[in-house]
Short mmCIF file of C-alpha atoms and ligand atoms in Angstrom, two decimals:
data_model
loop_
_atom_site.label_atom_id
_atom_site.label_comp_id
_atom_site.label_asym_id
_atom_site.label_seq_id
_atom_site.Cartn_x
_atom_site.Cartn_y
_atom_site.Cartn_z
CA MET X 1 -10.43 55.34 28.81
CA VAL X 2 -10.55 57.04 25.60
CA ARG X 3 -14.12 58.38 25.40
CA ILE X 4 -16.07 58.89 22.06
CA LEU X 5 -19.08 61.40 21.57
CA LEU X 6 -21.68 59.91 19.58
CA SER X 7 -24.24 62.40 18.36
CA ASP X 8 -26.25 61.04 15.22
CA HIS X 9 -30.20 61.68 14.44
CA ASP X 10 -30.89 58.07 13.77
CA GLU X 11 -31.34 56.52 17.04
CA MET X 12 -31.40 53.12 15.68
CA TYR X 13 -28.06 53.45 14.06
CA SER X 14 -26.69 55.25 17.04
CA MET X 15 -27.44 51.94 18.83
CA ILE X 16 -25.48 49.82 17.06
CA ILE X 17 -22.64 51.98 16.94
CA GLU X 18 -22.52 52.80 20.72
CA MET X 19 -22.80 48.46 20.73
CA ILE X 20 -19.90 48.28 18.18
CA LEU X 21 -17.70 50.81 20.25
CA ARG X 22 -18.37 49.35 23.56
CA GLN X 23 -17.16 46.06 22.32
CA ALA X 24 -14.05 47.57 21.01
CA GLY X 25 -13.35 48.89 24.48
CA TYR X 26 -14.14 52.66 24.11
CA GLU X 27 -16.32 54.91 26.81
CA VAL X 28 -19.00 56.20 24.68
CA LEU X 29 -22.18 58.84 25.30
CA SER X 30 -25.02 59.18 22.87
CA VAL X 31 -26.72 62.04 22.29
CA ALA X 32 -29.14 63.90 20.15
CA PRO X 33 -27.63 66.41 17.62
CA GLU X 34 -29.32 68.99 19.75
CA TYR X 35 -27.33 68.36 22.80
CA CYS X 36 -24.09 67.63 20.93
CA ILE X 37 -22.29 71.16 21.94
CA GLY X 38 -23.14 71.21 25.26
CA GLU X 39 -21.81 67.68 25.85
CA LEU X 40 -18.37 69.00 24.56
CA LYS X 41 -18.56 71.79 26.88
CA SER X 42 -19.43 70.20 29.44
CA SER X 43 -17.10 67.09 29.44
CA ARG X 44 -13.60 65.88 27.90
CA PHE X 45 -14.04 63.90 24.95
CA ASP X 46 -10.83 61.99 22.53
CA LEU X 47 -13.60 62.29 19.36
CA LEU X 48 -16.53 63.16 17.93
CA LEU X 49 -18.12 61.16 16.36
CA LEU X 50 -21.45 63.70 14.15
CA GLY X 51 -23.93 62.75 12.38
CA VAL X 52 -24.70 64.88 8.93
CA SER X 53 -27.66 64.90 6.87
CA PRO X 54 -28.36 67.02 3.53
CA ASP X 55 -31.82 68.46 5.93
CA LEU X 56 -28.71 70.85 7.61
CA GLY X 57 -27.84 72.16 4.36
CA GLU X 58 -24.31 73.32 2.63
CA GLY X 59 -21.76 72.48 5.24
CA PHE X 60 -21.29 71.45 8.30
CA PRO X 61 -22.93 73.79 11.02
CA VAL X 62 -21.55 71.86 13.96
CA VAL X 63 -18.00 71.45 13.37
CA GLU X 64 -18.04 75.08 12.18
CA TRP X 65 -19.15 76.07 15.35
CA ILE X 66 -16.93 73.70 17.32
CA ARG X 67 -13.80 75.13 14.90
CA SER X 68 -14.46 78.45 15.92
CA ASP X 69 -14.61 78.01 19.70
CA THR X 70 -11.29 78.16 20.90
CA ALA X 71 -11.46 75.77 23.82
CA LEU X 72 -13.37 73.03 21.39
CA SER X 73 -11.29 73.56 18.10
CA GLU X 74 -9.08 71.31 18.59
CA THR X 75 -11.74 67.92 18.96
CA LYS X 76 -10.93 65.15 16.26
CA THR X 77 -14.12 64.61 14.50
CA ILE X 78 -15.19 61.70 12.15
CA LEU X 79 -18.67 62.26 10.02
CA LEU X 80 -21.41 59.73 9.83
CA VAL X 81 -22.62 60.35 6.16
CA SER X 82 -25.98 58.42 5.17
CA HIS X 83 -25.11 56.49 1.90
CA SER X 84 -26.56 58.25 -0.99
CA MET X 85 -26.10 61.55 0.41
CA LYS X 86 -23.34 63.80 -1.57
CA LEU X 87 -20.77 64.72 0.74
CA ASP X 88 -18.59 68.22 0.18
CA LEU X 89 -15.26 66.97 0.91
CA THR X 90 -14.04 70.30 0.12
CA ASN X 91 -15.94 72.00 3.14
CA ALA X 92 -14.90 68.85 5.35
CA TYR X 93 -11.60 68.61 5.18
CA ARG X 94 -11.17 72.65 5.31
CA LEU X 95 -12.64 72.42 8.44
CA GLY X 96 -10.53 69.73 9.72
CA VAL X 97 -12.79 66.64 9.33
CA LEU X 98 -10.67 63.56 9.89
CA ASP X 99 -12.66 61.09 8.48
CA PHE X 100 -16.07 60.06 7.02
CA ILE X 101 -17.83 56.51 7.58
CA ARG X 102 -20.81 55.86 5.09
CA LYS X 103 -23.99 53.97 6.80
CA PRO X 104 -24.20 51.12 7.40
CA ALA X 105 -20.43 50.17 7.83
CA PHE X 106 -19.44 47.01 9.18
CA PRO X 107 -17.81 46.97 12.30
CA GLU X 108 -14.15 46.19 11.15
CA VAL X 109 -14.25 49.77 9.38
CA ILE X 110 -15.71 51.81 11.52
CA THR X 111 -13.44 50.73 14.63
CA ARG X 112 -10.37 51.04 12.16
CA LYS X 113 -11.76 54.64 11.27
CA ILE X 114 -11.46 55.49 14.60
CA ARG X 115 -8.73 53.75 15.91
CA ASP X 116 -6.93 55.70 12.70
CA ALA X 117 -8.26 58.90 13.73
CA LEU X 118 -7.24 59.08 17.34
CA GLU X 119 -3.39 58.53 16.15
CA LYS X 120 -3.46 61.47 13.73
CA PRO X 121 -2.91 64.23 15.08
CA CYS X 122 -5.32 67.09 15.87
CA LYS X 123 -4.42 69.07 12.98
CA ASP X 124 -1.40 68.82 10.45
CA SER X 125 1.15 71.63 10.28
CA ILE X 126 1.03 73.35 7.09
CA LEU X 127 4.47 76.07 6.65
CA VAL X 128 3.16 78.66 4.07
CA VAL X 129 6.49 79.66 2.38
CA ASP X 130 5.81 83.46 0.06
CA ASP X 131 7.24 86.51 -0.63
CA ASP X 132 4.24 88.15 -0.85
CA PRO X 133 1.94 88.99 2.02
CA GLY X 134 -0.98 88.79 0.31
CA ASN X 135 -0.44 85.53 -0.79
CA ILE X 136 0.12 84.33 2.83
CA MET X 137 -3.06 86.13 3.84
CA THR X 138 -5.31 84.24 1.69
CA PHE X 139 -3.61 80.57 2.70
CA THR X 140 -3.76 81.35 6.40
CA THR X 141 -7.46 82.80 6.19
CA LEU X 142 -8.51 79.20 3.82
CA LEU X 143 -6.73 76.76 5.65
CA SER X 144 -6.50 77.56 9.30
CA ILE X 145 -9.57 76.09 10.30
CA GLY X 146 -8.31 72.98 9.46
CA TYR X 147 -4.91 73.17 10.10
CA ARG X 148 -2.22 74.85 11.89
CA ILE X 149 -0.37 77.22 10.05
CA ARG X 150 3.07 78.84 10.14
CA THR X 151 4.18 81.24 7.60
CA ALA X 152 7.84 81.97 6.36
CA SER X 153 8.48 85.29 4.01
CA SER X 154 11.66 83.78 2.66
CA GLY X 155 13.07 80.90 2.04
CA ALA X 156 15.97 81.19 4.48
CA GLU X 157 13.53 81.87 7.25
CA ALA X 158 11.47 78.45 6.06
CA LEU X 159 14.83 76.47 6.66
CA LYS X 160 15.18 78.02 10.07
CA GLN X 161 11.68 77.13 10.97
CA ILE X 162 12.09 73.82 9.31
CA CYS X 163 15.01 72.92 11.67
CA GLN X 164 12.98 73.87 14.65
CA GLU X 165 10.10 71.68 13.88
CA VAL X 166 9.66 70.11 10.39
CA PRO X 167 6.13 70.79 9.72
CA ASP X 168 3.74 68.11 7.82
CA LEU X 169 3.63 69.68 4.37
CA MET X 170 4.95 72.80 3.07
CA LEU X 171 3.27 75.19 0.83
CA LEU X 172 6.19 76.65 -1.11
CA ASP X 173 6.46 79.61 -3.67
CA LEU X 174 8.89 79.34 -6.48
CA HIS X 175 10.19 82.46 -6.81
CA MET X 176 11.19 84.54 -4.43
CA PRO X 177 14.37 86.99 -3.68
CA GLY X 178 17.19 85.48 -2.59
CA MET X 179 16.78 81.95 -2.13
CA ASP X 180 14.34 80.68 -4.53
CA GLY X 181 11.91 77.39 -4.02
CA PHE X 182 14.33 75.17 -5.93
CA GLU X 183 17.04 75.83 -3.62
CA VAL X 184 14.93 75.35 -0.36
CA MET X 185 14.23 72.45 -1.73
CA SER X 186 17.90 71.03 -2.21
CA ALA X 187 18.57 72.20 1.02
CA LEU X 188 16.08 70.23 2.51
CA SER X 189 18.36 67.10 2.49
CA GLU X 190 21.14 68.59 4.78
CA ILE X 191 17.83 69.09 7.82
CA GLU X 192 17.89 65.87 9.70
CA ASN X 193 14.35 64.60 9.50
CA ALA X 194 13.01 66.95 6.34
CA HIS X 195 14.05 64.29 3.83
CA ASN X 196 10.25 63.22 3.55
CA LEU X 197 9.15 66.49 4.15
CA PRO X 198 6.09 66.66 1.53
CA VAL X 199 6.39 69.90 -0.94
CA ILE X 200 3.85 71.10 -2.91
CA VAL X 201 5.00 74.48 -4.77
CA VAL X 202 3.09 77.01 -5.63
CA THR X 203 4.35 79.39 -8.94
CA ALA X 204 2.29 81.49 -11.59
CA ASP X 205 4.48 79.60 -14.44
CA ASP X 206 2.31 77.13 -16.47
CA ASP X 207 4.24 75.60 -18.67
CA VAL X 208 5.59 71.98 -19.33
CA ASP X 209 9.03 72.67 -18.40
CA THR X 210 8.89 74.09 -14.72
CA ALA X 211 6.33 71.05 -14.12
CA ALA X 212 8.72 69.00 -15.06
CA GLU X 213 11.57 70.84 -13.27
CA ILE X 214 9.76 71.18 -10.12
CA PHE X 215 8.44 67.35 -9.73
CA GLN X 216 12.48 66.43 -10.42
CA SER X 217 13.52 68.71 -7.46
CA GLY X 218 11.29 66.54 -5.20
CA ALA X 219 8.18 68.03 -4.99
CA MET X 220 5.38 66.02 -4.61
CA ASP X 221 2.58 68.40 -6.37
CA TYR X 222 2.36 71.61 -7.38
CA LEU X 223 -0.29 74.36 -7.66
CA VAL X 224 -0.99 77.46 -10.47
CA LYS X 225 -1.46 80.92 -9.49
CA PRO X 226 -4.48 82.32 -9.58
CA ILE X 227 -4.82 79.40 -6.95
CA VAL X 228 -8.40 77.68 -6.84
CA MET X 229 -8.93 76.88 -3.47
CA GLN X 230 -11.69 73.93 -3.67
CA VAL X 231 -8.66 72.39 -5.84
CA ALA X 232 -5.99 73.77 -3.52
CA ILE X 233 -7.66 71.74 -0.45
CA GLN X 234 -8.33 68.59 -2.22
CA ARG X 235 -4.62 68.33 -3.20
CA ILE X 236 -3.27 69.58 0.03
CA ARG X 237 -5.50 66.85 1.41
CA ARG X 238 -4.38 64.04 -0.91
CA ILE X 239 -0.66 64.91 -0.22
CA LEU X 240 -0.77 64.52 3.68
CA GLU X 241 -2.66 61.74 3.31
CA LEU X 242 -0.69 60.14 1.02
CA SER X 243 2.81 61.07 3.44
CA HIS X 244 1.10 59.95 6.61
CA PHE X 245 0.57 56.78 4.72
CA GLN X 246 4.37 56.36 3.61
CA ASN X 247 5.39 57.68 7.10
CA ASP X 248 3.19 54.65 8.23
CA LEU X 249 4.71 52.05 5.83
CA ARG X 250 8.25 53.21 6.63
CA ASP X 251 7.78 52.82 10.72
CA GLU X 252 6.00 49.01 9.65
CA LEU X 253 9.12 48.13 7.62
CA ARG X 254 11.46 49.42 10.34
CA GLN X 255 9.42 47.62 13.28
CA LYS X 256 9.44 44.61 10.72
CA ASN X 257 13.30 45.18 10.12
CA GLN X 258 13.83 44.93 13.92
CA GLU X 259 11.63 41.91 14.26
CA LEU X 260 13.78 40.50 11.59
CA MET X 261 16.93 41.19 13.01
CA ALA X 262 16.17 39.82 16.23
CA ALA X 263 14.54 36.69 14.93
CA ASN X 264 18.06 36.24 13.28
CA THR X 265 20.25 37.17 15.93
CA ARG X 266 17.91 34.32 18.07
CA LEU X 267 18.62 31.89 15.22
CA GLN X 268 22.24 32.76 14.91
CA SER X 269 22.78 32.00 18.99
CA LEU X 270 21.03 28.79 18.36
CA SER X 271 22.96 27.47 15.74
CA ASP X 272 26.09 28.97 18.02
CA GLN X 273 24.69 26.99 21.20
CA THR X 274 23.61 23.70 18.76
CA ILE X 275 28.10 23.83 17.55
CA TYR X 276 29.57 24.43 20.93
CA ALA X 277 27.23 21.85 22.37
CA LEU X 278 28.38 19.50 19.23
CA ALA X 279 31.85 20.37 20.25
CA GLY X 280 31.36 19.33 23.88
CA ALA X 281 29.96 16.35 22.78
CA ILE X 282 32.99 15.52 20.57
CA ASP X 283 35.66 16.06 23.19
CA ALA X 284 33.60 14.70 26.35
CA LYS X 285 34.19 11.28 23.55
CA ASP X 286 38.14 11.44 24.37
CA ALA X 287 38.82 12.34 27.69
CA TYR X 288 42.90 12.58 26.54
CA THR X 289 42.49 15.34 24.31
CA ASN X 290 39.72 17.17 26.20
CA GLY X 291 39.25 20.71 24.95
CA HIS X 292 41.08 19.86 21.48
CA SER X 293 38.34 21.17 19.41
CA ARG X 294 38.07 24.67 20.89
CA ARG X 295 41.59 24.88 21.00
CA VAL X 296 41.98 23.96 17.01
CA ALA X 297 39.00 26.18 16.54
CA GLU X 298 41.26 29.49 18.52
CA TYR X 299 44.08 28.52 16.30
CA ALA X 300 42.44 28.80 13.06
CA ARG X 301 40.58 31.65 13.86
CA GLU X 302 44.25 33.45 14.63
CA LEU X 303 45.33 31.84 11.45
CA ALA X 304 42.40 33.26 9.74
CA ARG X 305 42.83 36.66 11.15
CA ARG X 306 46.40 37.07 10.14
CA MET X 307 45.76 36.08 6.61
CA GLY X 308 43.38 38.84 6.23
CA LYS X 309 40.34 37.72 6.82
CA SER X 310 37.38 39.76 7.69
CA ARG X 311 35.42 39.09 11.34
CA TYR X 312 32.44 37.15 9.43
CA GLU X 313 34.86 34.81 8.04
CA GLN X 314 36.91 34.10 11.14
CA ASN X 315 34.07 33.01 12.91
CA GLU X 316 33.02 30.81 10.11
CA ILE X 317 36.29 29.07 10.49
CA TYR X 318 35.80 29.00 14.21
CA ASN X 319 32.95 27.17 14.01
CA VAL X 320 33.74 24.72 11.25
CA ALA X 321 37.09 23.87 12.92
CA LEU X 322 35.05 23.00 16.10
CA LEU X 323 33.33 20.87 14.65
CA HIS X 324 36.08 19.24 12.37
CA ASP X 325 36.30 15.75 14.34
CA ILE X 326 32.76 15.13 14.77
CA GLY X 327 33.12 11.77 12.75
CA LYS X 328 34.84 10.51 16.48
CA ILE X 329 31.40 10.31 17.65
CA ALA X 330 30.81 7.55 15.43
CA ILE X 331 34.06 5.45 16.22
CA PRO X 332 33.94 2.99 19.17
CA ASP X 333 34.95 3.90 22.04
CA GLY X 334 37.67 0.95 22.55
CA ILE X 335 39.58 2.43 19.63
CA ILE X 336 39.81 5.79 20.47
CA ASP X 337 40.69 5.20 23.92
CA LYS X 338 42.68 2.61 23.39
CA PRO X 339 46.63 3.48 25.29
CA GLY X 340 48.43 0.93 23.38
CA LYS X 341 49.26 0.69 19.53
CA LEU X 342 46.51 0.50 16.85
CA THR X 343 46.14 -2.14 14.59
CA ASP X 344 45.61 -1.54 11.01
CA GLU X 345 41.89 -1.99 10.99
CA GLU X 346 41.80 -0.04 14.02
CA TYR X 347 44.15 2.43 12.51
CA ARG X 348 41.71 2.39 9.40
CA ILE X 349 38.28 3.25 11.81
CA ILE X 350 39.87 5.79 13.60
CA LYS X 351 40.54 7.49 10.09
CA SER X 352 37.25 6.82 9.09
CA HIS X 353 36.18 9.90 11.30
CA THR X 354 36.83 12.35 8.15
CA VAL X 355 34.17 10.32 6.05
CA ARG X 356 31.82 10.29 8.56
CA GLY X 357 32.20 13.59 9.76
CA TYR X 358 31.24 14.72 6.04
CA GLU X 359 28.19 12.49 6.20
CA ILE X 360 27.31 14.16 9.75
CA LEU X 361 27.17 17.37 8.14
CA ARG X 362 26.63 17.54 4.78
CA ASN X 363 22.85 17.84 5.26
CA ILE X 364 23.68 20.80 6.89
CA THR X 365 23.10 23.00 3.74
CA VAL X 366 23.17 26.44 4.86
CA MET X 367 26.74 25.70 6.44
CA PRO X 368 28.48 24.14 4.02
CA LEU X 369 31.95 24.52 4.75
CA LEU X 370 31.05 22.39 8.06
CA TYR X 371 31.58 19.09 6.15
CA ILE X 372 34.28 20.79 3.87
CA GLY X 373 36.39 20.94 7.19
CA ALA X 374 35.74 17.58 9.14
CA ARG X 375 36.41 15.73 5.66
CA TRP X 376 39.31 17.43 4.31
CA HIS X 377 41.58 18.23 7.36
CA HIS X 378 43.93 15.44 7.46
CA GLU X 379 44.65 16.02 3.76
CA ARG X 380 48.49 16.58 3.51
CA TYR X 381 49.90 19.65 1.14
CA ASP X 382 51.90 16.93 -0.96
CA GLY X 383 48.83 14.78 -2.00
CA ARG X 384 49.43 11.82 0.63
CA GLY X 385 47.33 12.51 3.41
CA TYR X 386 43.43 10.86 3.73
CA PRO X 387 40.31 10.58 2.61
CA ASP X 388 40.62 11.33 -0.86
CA GLY X 389 44.55 12.53 -1.34
CA LYS X 390 43.83 15.66 -2.45
CA LYS X 391 46.51 17.52 -3.14
CA GLY X 392 47.81 21.23 -2.92
CA GLN X 393 45.56 24.44 -3.84
CA GLY X 394 42.92 21.60 -4.61
CA ILE X 395 42.45 21.53 -0.88
CA PRO X 396 40.12 23.90 0.50
CA GLU X 397 41.53 26.21 1.94
CA ILE X 398 39.71 25.96 5.28
CA ALA X 399 40.71 22.22 5.41
CA ARG X 400 44.18 23.44 5.28
CA ILE X 401 43.84 25.73 8.30
CA ILE X 402 42.37 23.46 10.12
CA SER X 403 45.04 21.23 9.39
CA VAL X 404 47.84 23.35 10.88
CA ALA X 405 45.68 24.40 13.88
CA ASP X 406 45.02 20.31 14.02
CA CYS X 407 48.85 19.19 14.11
CA TYR X 408 49.85 21.80 16.54
CA ASP X 409 47.63 21.26 19.14
CA ALA X 410 48.22 17.80 18.66
CA MET X 411 51.98 18.08 19.58
CA SER X 412 51.24 21.33 22.17
CA SER X 413 48.78 19.70 24.54
CA ASP X 414 49.75 16.74 26.70
CA ARG X 415 48.00 13.38 26.13
CA SER X 416 47.45 10.33 27.96
CA TYR X 417 50.72 8.61 26.91
CA ARG X 418 52.87 11.91 26.79
CA ARG X 419 53.49 15.28 27.91
CA ALA X 420 53.27 18.32 25.14
CA LEU X 421 56.40 18.26 23.43
CA PRO X 422 59.03 21.21 23.94
CA GLN X 423 57.88 24.21 21.93
CA GLU X 424 61.05 24.69 19.80
CA GLU X 425 60.39 20.84 18.69
CA VAL X 426 56.90 21.88 17.93
CA ARG X 427 58.09 24.56 15.83
CA LYS X 428 60.68 22.55 14.15
CA GLU X 429 57.76 19.88 13.40
CA ILE X 430 55.62 22.77 11.66
CA GLN X 431 58.72 23.71 9.89
CA ALA X 432 59.36 20.29 8.45
CA GLY X 433 55.95 20.14 7.25
CA LEU X 434 55.80 23.18 5.41
CA GLY X 435 55.46 22.77 1.50
CA THR X 436 54.41 18.67 2.63
CA GLN X 437 52.17 18.36 5.15
CA PHE X 438 50.69 21.67 5.11
CA ASP X 439 50.18 24.91 3.24
CA PRO X 440 53.59 26.61 3.27
CA GLY X 441 52.03 30.09 3.46
CA ILE X 442 49.95 28.89 6.28
CA GLY X 443 52.09 26.87 8.29
CA LYS X 444 54.39 30.25 8.02
CA ILE X 445 51.89 32.09 10.00
CA MET X 446 51.70 29.50 12.31
CA LEU X 447 55.25 29.79 12.94
CA ALA X 448 55.14 33.43 13.53
CA MET X 449 52.31 32.75 15.93
CA ILE X 450 54.65 30.54 18.07
CA ASP X 451 57.73 32.64 17.86
CA ASP X 452 55.21 35.56 19.04
CA ASP X 453 54.11 33.33 21.98
CA ARG X 454 57.43 33.95 23.78
CA GLU X 455 56.06 32.03 27.09
CA TYR X 456 54.83 28.99 25.46
CA ARG X 457 51.17 29.43 26.71
CA MET X 458 48.94 29.81 23.73
CA SER X 459 47.33 26.36 24.60
CA HIS X 460 46.61 27.88 27.66
CA SER X 461 44.99 31.24 26.83
CA VAL X 462 42.18 32.11 24.93
CA ASN X 463 44.00 35.28 24.17
CA PHE X 464 46.65 35.33 21.75
CA PRO X 465 49.94 37.46 21.64
CA GLN X 466 49.38 40.08 19.11
CA ASP X 467 51.41 40.65 15.90
CA GLY X 468 50.29 44.00 15.72
CA GLY X 469 47.44 43.71 12.59
CA ASP X 470 43.66 43.23 12.91
CA ALA X 471 41.90 42.21 10.02
FE1 FE2 E 501 40.94 14.69 13.06
#
């Protein structure tokens, strides 16, 4: 369990905060300020919630003491500050204070700030890159209390260190012998995980052109020498906060993206399963042509593949073909199963399965191709088909593909009244229908599929004989 040490001179407020934190699931020990250091030394705490008041004067003696003690220097600290107190932020951040809470605060604010502080690393790391040992010494002395400081005396050395471990921020001198600051920034894009490393450039050039070039190179800010430390610390703090915020946003975006993709996959599989279930219902309606929808879908997908359609288009065509005969659900069983010759009226009713299918599917607007396949798969290339007598390229391509696949299956599979036709005869019929019944281009691809199927096994196999190409 997360343990928090609460130390504030205001007893009443300490009781309230303790109650809030316990309700939030934290283990809390509340002590008077004079016992704070003793408790920290005798037991492990994940966070110190420390009350500060103007009576303590400038600075925060307890925090300074903690930071100077090697065993305690990593203690995460949040300050509790009275509403009217003017807080020396520069000093607080220099000392590595993670955040502050102004009293009185809403319970949500308190728990959020504590949660955020617990998630943050104890100290951010800063890489100071400068060829001047004096500058390195100045930054190290001023920043080492609140940050983990690493140093590099050249651009090349900085890049080498970044390759090993990317810091949270880089303070980068612009003018260095060998590789200058601009070259270092441009090389960052080559290093994995360093693309978003925030850079603050340090330079003696205080002119507009340099400033513009610094920002163009990807730096987030710049400091002009001689460095005013109060300003530098505030800017470093702000850039680090911004960078953490951006990283959190990126993580959240990545998480949302993954959730969206998972939801999309679930939705896709739901729609696939619905289509398969419907196709099963169509085939169950006509026991003699069982498996017809699936076979037509397989042939249509293979035709699409050989036509050079993308994998996405092939799958789309497969689904449309699966439901091409869905209108048969609305046709009475007595007509569909009738073994003998159909009367003119019965034939008219059978033919209406195209329009009935269209009516069933037309409201599925997210997949408009579904109703196109159902309505026009009995159109003929010469315009003598039904229900609309569409002609040539005026028939949607997907319906022209399904038409060829549909007729191939009708001839190549066993029916109640006859066995499958011999392959040579099927081939002849398709050949004869080129340009009259079928789109000649698509029909020729079907002929090639027949020729590749030397054993005449296509109707028994999901895997098609390969023609060498794979679109
Ligand atoms: Fe049909």
